Structures are given as structure tokens and as C-alpha cells.
GROMACS .gro file of C-alpha atoms in nm:
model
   89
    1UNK     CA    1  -1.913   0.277  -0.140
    2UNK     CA    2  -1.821   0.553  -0.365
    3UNK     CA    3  -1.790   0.463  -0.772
    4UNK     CA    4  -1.478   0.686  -0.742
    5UNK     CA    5  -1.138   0.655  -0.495
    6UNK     CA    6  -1.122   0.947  -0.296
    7UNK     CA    7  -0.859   1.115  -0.091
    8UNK     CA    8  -1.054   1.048   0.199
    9UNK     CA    9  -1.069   0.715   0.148
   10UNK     CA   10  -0.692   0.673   0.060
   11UNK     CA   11  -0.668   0.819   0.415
   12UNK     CA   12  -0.846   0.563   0.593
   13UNK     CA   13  -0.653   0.286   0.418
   14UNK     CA   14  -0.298   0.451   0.538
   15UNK     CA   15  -0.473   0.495   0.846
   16UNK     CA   16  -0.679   0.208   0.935
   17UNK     CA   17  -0.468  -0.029   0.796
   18UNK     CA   18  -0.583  -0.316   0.535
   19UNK     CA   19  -0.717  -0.650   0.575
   20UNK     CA   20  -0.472  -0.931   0.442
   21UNK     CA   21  -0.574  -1.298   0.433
   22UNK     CA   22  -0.816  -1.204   0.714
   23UNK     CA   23  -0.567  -0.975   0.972
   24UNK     CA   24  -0.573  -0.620   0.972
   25UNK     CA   25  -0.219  -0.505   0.893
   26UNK     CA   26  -0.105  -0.116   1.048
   27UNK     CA   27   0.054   0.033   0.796
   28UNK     CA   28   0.364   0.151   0.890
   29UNK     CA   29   0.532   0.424   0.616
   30UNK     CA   30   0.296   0.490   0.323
   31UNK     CA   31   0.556   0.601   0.085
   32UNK     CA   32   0.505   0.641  -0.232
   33UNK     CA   33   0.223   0.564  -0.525
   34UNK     CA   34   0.176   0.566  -0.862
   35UNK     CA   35  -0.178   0.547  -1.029
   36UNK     CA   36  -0.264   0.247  -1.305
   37UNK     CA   37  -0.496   0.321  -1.629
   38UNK     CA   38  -0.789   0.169  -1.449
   39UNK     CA   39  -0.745   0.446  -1.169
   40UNK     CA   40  -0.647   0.205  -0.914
   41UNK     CA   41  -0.289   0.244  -0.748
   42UNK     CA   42  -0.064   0.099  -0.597
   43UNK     CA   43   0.206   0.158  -0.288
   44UNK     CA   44   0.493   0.070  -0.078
   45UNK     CA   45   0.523   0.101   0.265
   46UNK     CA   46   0.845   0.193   0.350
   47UNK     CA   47   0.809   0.088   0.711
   48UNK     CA   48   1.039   0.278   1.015
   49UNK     CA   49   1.349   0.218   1.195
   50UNK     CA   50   1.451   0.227   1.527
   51UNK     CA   51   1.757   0.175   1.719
   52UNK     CA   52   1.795  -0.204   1.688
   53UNK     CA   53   1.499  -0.280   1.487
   54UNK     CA   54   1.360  -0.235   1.107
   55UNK     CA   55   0.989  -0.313   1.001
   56UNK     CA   56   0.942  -0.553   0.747
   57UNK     CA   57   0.704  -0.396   0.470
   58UNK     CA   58   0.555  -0.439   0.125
   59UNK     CA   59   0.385  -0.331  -0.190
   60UNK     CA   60   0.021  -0.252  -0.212
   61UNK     CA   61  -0.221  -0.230  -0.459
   62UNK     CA   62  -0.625  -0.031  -0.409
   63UNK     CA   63  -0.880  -0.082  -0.654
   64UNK     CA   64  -1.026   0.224  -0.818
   65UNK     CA   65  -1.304   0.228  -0.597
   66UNK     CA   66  -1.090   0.207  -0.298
   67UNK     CA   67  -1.323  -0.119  -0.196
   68UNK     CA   68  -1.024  -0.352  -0.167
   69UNK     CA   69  -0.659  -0.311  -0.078
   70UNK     CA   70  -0.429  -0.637  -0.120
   71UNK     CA   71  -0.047  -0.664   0.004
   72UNK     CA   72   0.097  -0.797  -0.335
   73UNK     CA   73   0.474  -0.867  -0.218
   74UNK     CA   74   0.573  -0.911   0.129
   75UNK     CA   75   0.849  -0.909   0.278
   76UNK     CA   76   1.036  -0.669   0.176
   77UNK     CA   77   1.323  -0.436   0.336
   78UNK     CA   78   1.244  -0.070   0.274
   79UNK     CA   79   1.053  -0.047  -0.044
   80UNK     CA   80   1.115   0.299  -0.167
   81UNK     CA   81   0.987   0.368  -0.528
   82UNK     CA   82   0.740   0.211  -0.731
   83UNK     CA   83   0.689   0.276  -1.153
   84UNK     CA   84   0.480   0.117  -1.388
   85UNK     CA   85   0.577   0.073  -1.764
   86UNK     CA   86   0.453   0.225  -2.002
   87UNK     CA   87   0.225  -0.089  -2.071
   88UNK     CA   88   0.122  -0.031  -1.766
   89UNK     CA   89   0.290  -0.359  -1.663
   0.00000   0.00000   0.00000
């Protein structure tokens, strides 16, 4: 793999989906991201509605190589946001 994350590969993750504890989970709203001071980042998934119906989501975090992607808090209604300190924390 690549020593560097691209935006290719932050494609495939959203795409693919990510392997947690040995399933593949489908992402289902990649919302939004913010980038650590080791270049990795990390996510929510905001997850969709429908008529009688909500998706149960999470926060993500991908290594700066884009080699691993781990679900760091699940469950979780409707992440939307994510900030870092400015420790980084």
C-alpha cells in the first residue's frame, strides 16, 4: 500500500465499506472528517432515513496510510460533526 492516504483510497473506504471485528460494514452517510497531526482522520457516518426507519451509525477513524479503518463508537443516532482539540485530543 501507498506510504501516503490518498483520495482514492478514502473513496474505496466510503465505498467498500470497512472491516469491523471481522464483518464488512456498508457505510451508509460519510459525513464529515477532520484530519489528526499524524495525517490520519477520522469520520462519522451520518447514516439515512426513511419513512419508518433510521440507520444506526458511528465514528470512524483511518490511519494515515489508509491501511486500517476502525469503527471507534457505535451506536450512535445521526452523528453529525466531529472536532479535535487543539491537543489534538
Amino acid at each position: 500500500l501507498s506510504s501516503t492516504l490518498t483520495t482514492s483510497r478514502i473513496s474505496t473506504l466510503f465505498t467498500e465499506g470497512i472491516d469491523t471485528k471481522g464483518n464488512t460494514v456498508k457505510l451508509k452517510g460519510p459525513n464529515d472528517l477532520v484530519f489528526d497531526r499524524s495525517g490520519g482522520f477520522w469520520f462519522t457516518d451520518h447514516g439515512k432515513s426513511r419513512e419508518r426507519e433510521r440507520d444506526i451509525t458511528g465514528v470512524f477513524y483511518v490511519d494515515s496510510r489508509g491501511e486500517s479503518c476502525r469503527e471507534v463508537v457505535f451506536p450512535l443516532n445521526s452523528p453529525n460533526g466531529i472536532g479535535l482539540s487543539p491537543n489534538g485530543s
